[in-house]
Coordinates of C-alpha atoms in Angstrom, one line a residue:
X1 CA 81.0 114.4 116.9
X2 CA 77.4 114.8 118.0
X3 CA 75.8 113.8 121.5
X4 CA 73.7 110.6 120.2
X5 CA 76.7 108.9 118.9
X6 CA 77.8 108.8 122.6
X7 CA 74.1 107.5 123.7
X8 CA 74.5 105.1 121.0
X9 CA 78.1 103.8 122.7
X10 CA 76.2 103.6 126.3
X11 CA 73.5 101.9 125.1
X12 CA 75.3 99.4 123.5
X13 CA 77.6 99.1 126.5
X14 CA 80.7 100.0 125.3
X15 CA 80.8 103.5 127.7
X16 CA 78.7 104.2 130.9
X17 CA 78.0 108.0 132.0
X18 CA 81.1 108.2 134.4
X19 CA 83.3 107.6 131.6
X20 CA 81.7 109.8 129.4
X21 CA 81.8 112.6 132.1
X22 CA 85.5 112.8 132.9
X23 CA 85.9 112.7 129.2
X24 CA 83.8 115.6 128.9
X25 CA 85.5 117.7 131.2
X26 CA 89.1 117.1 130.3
X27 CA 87.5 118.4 126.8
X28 CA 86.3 121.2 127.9
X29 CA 90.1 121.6 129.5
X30 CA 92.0 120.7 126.6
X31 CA 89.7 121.7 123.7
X32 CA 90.5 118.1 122.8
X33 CA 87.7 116.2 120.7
X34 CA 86.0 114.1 122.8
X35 CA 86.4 110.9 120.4
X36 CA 89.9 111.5 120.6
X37 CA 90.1 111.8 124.3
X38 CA 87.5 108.7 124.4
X39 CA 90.2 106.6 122.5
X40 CA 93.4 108.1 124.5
X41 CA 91.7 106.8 127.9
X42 CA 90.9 103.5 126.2
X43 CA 87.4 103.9 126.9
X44 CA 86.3 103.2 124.0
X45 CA 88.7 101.4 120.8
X46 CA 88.3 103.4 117.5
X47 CA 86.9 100.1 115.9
X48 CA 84.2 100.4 118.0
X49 CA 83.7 104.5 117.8
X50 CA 83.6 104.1 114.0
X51 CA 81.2 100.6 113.6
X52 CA 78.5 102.8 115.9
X53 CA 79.1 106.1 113.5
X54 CA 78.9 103.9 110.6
X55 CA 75.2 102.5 111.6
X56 CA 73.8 106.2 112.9
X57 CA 75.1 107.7 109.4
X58 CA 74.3 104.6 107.4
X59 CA 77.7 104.9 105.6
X60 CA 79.3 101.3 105.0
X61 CA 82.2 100.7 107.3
X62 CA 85.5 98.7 106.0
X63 CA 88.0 97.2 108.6
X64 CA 90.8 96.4 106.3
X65 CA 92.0 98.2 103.1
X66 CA 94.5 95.7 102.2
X67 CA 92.7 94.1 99.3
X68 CA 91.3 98.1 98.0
X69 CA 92.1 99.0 94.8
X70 CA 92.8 102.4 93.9
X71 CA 91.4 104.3 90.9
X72 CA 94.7 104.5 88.3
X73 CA 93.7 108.5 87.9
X74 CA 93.2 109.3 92.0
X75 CA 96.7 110.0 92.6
X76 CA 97.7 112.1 89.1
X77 CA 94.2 114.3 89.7
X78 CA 94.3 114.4 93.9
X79 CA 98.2 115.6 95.5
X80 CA 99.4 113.5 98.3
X81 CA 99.4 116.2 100.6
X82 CA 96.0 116.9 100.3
X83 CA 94.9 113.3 100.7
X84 CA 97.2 112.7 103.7
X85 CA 96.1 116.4 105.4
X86 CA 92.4 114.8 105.5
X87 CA 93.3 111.2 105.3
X88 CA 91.1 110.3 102.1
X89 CA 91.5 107.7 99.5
X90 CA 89.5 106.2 96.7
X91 CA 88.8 102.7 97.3
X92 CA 86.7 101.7 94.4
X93 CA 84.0 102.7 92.0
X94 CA 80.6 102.1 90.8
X95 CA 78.7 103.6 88.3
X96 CA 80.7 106.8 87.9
X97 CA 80.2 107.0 91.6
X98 CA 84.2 107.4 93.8
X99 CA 83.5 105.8 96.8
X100 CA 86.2 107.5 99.3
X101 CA 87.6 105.7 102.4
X102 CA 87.1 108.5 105.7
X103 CA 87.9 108.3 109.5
X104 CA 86.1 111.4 110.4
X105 CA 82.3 111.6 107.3
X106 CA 81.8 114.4 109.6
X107 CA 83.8 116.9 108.1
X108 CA 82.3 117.3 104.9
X109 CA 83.9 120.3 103.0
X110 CA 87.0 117.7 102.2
X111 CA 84.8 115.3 100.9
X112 CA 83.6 118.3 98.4
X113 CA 86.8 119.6 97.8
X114 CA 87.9 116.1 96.3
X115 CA 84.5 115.6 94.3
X116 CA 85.7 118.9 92.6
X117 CA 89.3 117.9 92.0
X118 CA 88.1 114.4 90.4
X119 CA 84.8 115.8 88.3
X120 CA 83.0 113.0 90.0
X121 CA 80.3 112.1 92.1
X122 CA 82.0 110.8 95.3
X123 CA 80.4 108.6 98.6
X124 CA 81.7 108.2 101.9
X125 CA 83.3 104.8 103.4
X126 CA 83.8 104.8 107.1
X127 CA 87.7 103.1 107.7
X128 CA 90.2 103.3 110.3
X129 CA 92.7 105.9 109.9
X130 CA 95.8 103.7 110.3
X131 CA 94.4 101.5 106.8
X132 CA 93.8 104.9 105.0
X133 CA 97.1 105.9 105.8
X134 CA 98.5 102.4 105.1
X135 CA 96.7 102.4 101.8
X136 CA 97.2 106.3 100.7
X137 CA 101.5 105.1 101.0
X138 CA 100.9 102.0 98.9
X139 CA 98.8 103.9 96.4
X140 CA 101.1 106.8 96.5
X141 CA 104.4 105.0 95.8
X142 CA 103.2 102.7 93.2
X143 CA 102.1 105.6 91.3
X144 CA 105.2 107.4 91.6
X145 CA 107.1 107.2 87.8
X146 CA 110.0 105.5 87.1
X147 CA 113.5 107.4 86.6
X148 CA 113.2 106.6 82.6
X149 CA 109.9 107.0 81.6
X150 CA 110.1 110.7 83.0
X151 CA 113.3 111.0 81.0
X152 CA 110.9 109.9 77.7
X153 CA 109.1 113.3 78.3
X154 CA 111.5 115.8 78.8
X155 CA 112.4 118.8 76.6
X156 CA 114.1 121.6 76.4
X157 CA 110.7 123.5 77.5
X158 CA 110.7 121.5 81.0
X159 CA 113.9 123.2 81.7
X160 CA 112.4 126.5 82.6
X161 CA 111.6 128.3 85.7
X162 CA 111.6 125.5 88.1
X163 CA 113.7 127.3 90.8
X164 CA 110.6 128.8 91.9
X165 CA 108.5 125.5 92.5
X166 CA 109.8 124.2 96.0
X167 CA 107.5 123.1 99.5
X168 CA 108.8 124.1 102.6
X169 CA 108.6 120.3 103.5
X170 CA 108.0 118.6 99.8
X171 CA 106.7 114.9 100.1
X172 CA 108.5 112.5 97.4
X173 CA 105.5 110.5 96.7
X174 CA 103.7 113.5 95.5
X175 CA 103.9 114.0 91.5
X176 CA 100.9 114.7 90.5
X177 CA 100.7 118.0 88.9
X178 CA 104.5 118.5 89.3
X179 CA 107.1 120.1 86.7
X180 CA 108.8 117.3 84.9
X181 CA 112.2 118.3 86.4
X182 CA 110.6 118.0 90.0
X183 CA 108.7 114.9 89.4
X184 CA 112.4 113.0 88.0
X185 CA 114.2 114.5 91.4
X186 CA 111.5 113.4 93.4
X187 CA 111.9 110.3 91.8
X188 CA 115.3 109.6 92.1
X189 CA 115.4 110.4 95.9
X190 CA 112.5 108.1 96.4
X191 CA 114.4 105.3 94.5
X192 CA 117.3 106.1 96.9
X193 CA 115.4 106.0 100.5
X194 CA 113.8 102.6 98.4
X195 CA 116.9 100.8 98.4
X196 CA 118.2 101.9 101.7
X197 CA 121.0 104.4 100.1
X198 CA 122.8 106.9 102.4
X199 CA 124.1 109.1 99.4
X200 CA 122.9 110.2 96.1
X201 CA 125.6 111.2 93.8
X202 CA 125.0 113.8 90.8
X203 CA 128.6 112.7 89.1
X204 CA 129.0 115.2 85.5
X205 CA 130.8 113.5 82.8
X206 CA 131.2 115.4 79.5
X207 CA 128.9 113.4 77.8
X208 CA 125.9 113.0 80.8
X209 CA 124.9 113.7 84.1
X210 CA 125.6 109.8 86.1
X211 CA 123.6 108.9 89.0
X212 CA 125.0 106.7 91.5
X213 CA 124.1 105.7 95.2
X214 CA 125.9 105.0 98.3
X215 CA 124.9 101.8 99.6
X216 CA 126.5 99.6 102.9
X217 CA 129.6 102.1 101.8
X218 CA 129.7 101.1 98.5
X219 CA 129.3 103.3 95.5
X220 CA 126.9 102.2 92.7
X221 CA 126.3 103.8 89.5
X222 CA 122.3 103.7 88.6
X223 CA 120.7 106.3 86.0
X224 CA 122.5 107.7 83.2
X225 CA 120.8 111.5 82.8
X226 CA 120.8 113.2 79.4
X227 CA 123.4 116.6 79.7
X228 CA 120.8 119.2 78.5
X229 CA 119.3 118.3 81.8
X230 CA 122.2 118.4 84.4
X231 CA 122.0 121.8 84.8
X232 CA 118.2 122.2 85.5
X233 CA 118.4 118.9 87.6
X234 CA 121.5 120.6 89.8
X235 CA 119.7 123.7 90.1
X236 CA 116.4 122.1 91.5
X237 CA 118.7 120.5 94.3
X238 CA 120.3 124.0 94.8
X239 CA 116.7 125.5 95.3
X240 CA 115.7 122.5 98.2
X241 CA 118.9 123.1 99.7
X242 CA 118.4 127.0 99.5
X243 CA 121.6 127.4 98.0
X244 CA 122.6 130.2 95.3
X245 CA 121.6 128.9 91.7
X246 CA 123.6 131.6 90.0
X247 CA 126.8 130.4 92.1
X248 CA 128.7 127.9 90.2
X249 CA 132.4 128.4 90.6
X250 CA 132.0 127.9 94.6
X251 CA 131.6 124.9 96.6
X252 CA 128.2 125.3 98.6
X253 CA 126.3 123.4 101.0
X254 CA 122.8 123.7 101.7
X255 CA 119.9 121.0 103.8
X256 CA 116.2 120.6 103.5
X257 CA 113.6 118.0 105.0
X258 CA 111.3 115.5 103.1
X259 CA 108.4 113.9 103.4
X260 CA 107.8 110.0 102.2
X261 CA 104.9 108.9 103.2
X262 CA 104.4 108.9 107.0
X263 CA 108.2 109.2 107.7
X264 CA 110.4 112.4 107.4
X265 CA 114.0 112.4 105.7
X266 CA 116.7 115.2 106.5
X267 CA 119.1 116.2 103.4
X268 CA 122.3 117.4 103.9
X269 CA 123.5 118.7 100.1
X270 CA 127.0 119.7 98.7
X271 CA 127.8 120.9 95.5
X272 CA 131.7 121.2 94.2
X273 CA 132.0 123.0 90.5
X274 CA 134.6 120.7 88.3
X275 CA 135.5 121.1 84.6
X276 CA 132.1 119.4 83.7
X277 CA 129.8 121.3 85.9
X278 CA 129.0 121.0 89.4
X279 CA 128.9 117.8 91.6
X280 CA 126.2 117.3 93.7
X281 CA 126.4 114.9 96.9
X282 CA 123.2 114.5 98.8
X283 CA 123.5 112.7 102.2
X284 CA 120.0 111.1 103.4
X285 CA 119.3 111.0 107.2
X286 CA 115.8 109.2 107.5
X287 CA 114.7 109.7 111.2
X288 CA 112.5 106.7 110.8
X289 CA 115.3 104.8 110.8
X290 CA 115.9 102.2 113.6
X291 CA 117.8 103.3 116.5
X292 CA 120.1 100.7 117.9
X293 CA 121.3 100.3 121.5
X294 CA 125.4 99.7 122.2
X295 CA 125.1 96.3 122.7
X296 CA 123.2 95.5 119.2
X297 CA 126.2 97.2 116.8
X298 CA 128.6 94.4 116.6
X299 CA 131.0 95.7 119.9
X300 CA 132.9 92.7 122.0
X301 CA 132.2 92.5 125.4
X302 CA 135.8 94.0 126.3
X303 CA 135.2 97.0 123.6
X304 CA 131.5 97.8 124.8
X305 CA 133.0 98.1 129.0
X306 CA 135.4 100.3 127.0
X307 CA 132.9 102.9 125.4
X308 CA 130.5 102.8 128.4
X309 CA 133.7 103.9 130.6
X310 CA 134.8 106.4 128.2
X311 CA 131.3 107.7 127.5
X312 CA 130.6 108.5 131.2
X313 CA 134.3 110.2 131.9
X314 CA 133.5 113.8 133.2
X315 CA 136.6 115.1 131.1
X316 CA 138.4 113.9 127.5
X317 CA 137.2 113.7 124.2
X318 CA 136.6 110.4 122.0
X319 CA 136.6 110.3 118.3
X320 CA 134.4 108.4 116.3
X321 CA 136.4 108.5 112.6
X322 CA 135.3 106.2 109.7
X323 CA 135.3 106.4 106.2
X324 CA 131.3 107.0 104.3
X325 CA 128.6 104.9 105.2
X326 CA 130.9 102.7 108.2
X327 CA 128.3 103.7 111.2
X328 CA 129.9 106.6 113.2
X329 CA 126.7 108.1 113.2
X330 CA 124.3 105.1 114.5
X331 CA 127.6 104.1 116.9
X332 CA 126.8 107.8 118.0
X333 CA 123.3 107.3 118.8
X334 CA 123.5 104.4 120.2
X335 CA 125.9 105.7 122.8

């Protein structure tokens, strides 16, 4: 950010000059921005940093998204990725004009790279990152399809070559300009981390391909897939899991990591062959997830001395055995 923006703070002041020169150095140090190392110190609250940017650039300046609607073709024309990388979103517009919500209306190539993806005009509004991050999620996930409509538009056409479309770190919200075949997996994991599921299931029958989610340790059948598509829908789990697609008489196992939203999901992903093709089982470990401490997972007073003592032995081993989805795994982190 330029020098008079920092004037503009001290004269209003929100900074004096010693502040503003131990921020200074430890930039020069670092390499850190100096707004950033401004708001790390607690100098000066982003709120503030952006209200004085927004009067220097005369660029309107919105404290709260919430109520922002986003245009209905921003998310099929703009990839999640790319509006999360540079946190912008569309928050209205007028006249054929986008207006975009920005933290940093600095960094303008972003700004013109999105005015090219959309065909439109598009103007700046100054917003605090955590509400365009907030509001990108929201608009994201609403605009993510539902498990039968993207079943309406398959064909036998949509079940070619999409082994080869995979992210190293794929973000379930993103769709827009997807294969079919990604945009229904994508769909269906999202709908499982929606609900809370531990487990996706990919169950053949001779007839379809069943969905079904693990959920509190119970098994529940959801979405009924056509069969013509089991096979490309098994492969594109293969491919995330890095497993071999042309390997069907083996059991495999393969992992990969998602992105929804802010958070980030590891998969763990097996696949068994049976008479009707192969069975997939994807197990869903969100690191988001709450971690709990001993004495919030249900144990008796006499049972939680008993772990802590065990726990803390210098030799032995303890077993934590359970069936699916009974919480050996949070019982392990909270120890």
């Amino acid at each position: 950010m330029r020098i008079p923006l920092f004037n503009d703070l001290i004269d209003q002041g929100l900074l004096n000059e010693e502040q503003l020169n131990e921020c200074q150095e430890e930039e020069r140090a670092t390499g850190k921005a100096l707004d950033k190392v401004l708001r790390e110190k607690g100098f000066v609250t982003e709120s503030a940093l952006l209200e004085v940017l927004s009067k220097r650039l005369h660029i309107p300046y919105v404290e709260d998204l919430a109520d922002s609607d986003v245009p209905s073709d921003f998310t099929q024309l703009v990839p999640a990725q790319f509006a999360r990388t540079y946190n912008l979103i569309a928050v209205g517009e007028v006249a054929g004009v986008l207006q975009v919500a920005t933290c940093d209306p600095l960094d303008v190539q972003p700004m013109d790279d999105l005015a090219a993806m959309v065909a439109r005009v598009v103007e700046p509004v100054i917003a605090p990152r955590a509400e365009i991050t907030a509001l990108i999620n929201r608009a994201y996930q609403k605009s993510s399809a539902d498990v039968d409509e993207l079943l309406e538009g398959l064909d036998e056409d949509d079940l070619i070559g999409i082994a080869a479309e995979i992210d190293e770190t794929e973000d379930v919200l993103d769709i827009a300009n997807k294969a079919p075949i990604i945009k229904l997996m994508n769909t269906i994991m999202f709908e499982a981390l929606k609900i809370r599921a531990s487990d996706i299931h990919l169950q053949p029958f001779p007839d379809r391909l069943q969905v079904r989610y693990r959920i509190d340790g119970i098994l529940y059948d959801s979405k009924v897939i056509p069969k013509k598509i089991q096979e490309a829908l098994v492969s594109r789990v293969k491919v995330m899991g890095k497993m071999d697609i042309a390997e069907r008489r083996l059991p495999q196992d393969g992992r990969t990591s998602l992105k929804i939203g802010d958070g980030d999901v590891d998969v763990r992903i097996s696949s068994v062959p049976t008479s009707h093709g192969e069975r997939i089982v994807m197990r869903l470990l969100d690191k988001s997830a709450r971690l709990y401490e001993l004495t919030q997972i249900g144990l008796d007073e006499h049972n939680h001395k008993l772990i802590r003592r065990l726990i803390t032995s210098s030799h032995g081993i303890l077993l934590v055995t359970g069936p699916t989805g009974s919480g050996k795994k949070t019982s392990l982190y909270a120890a």
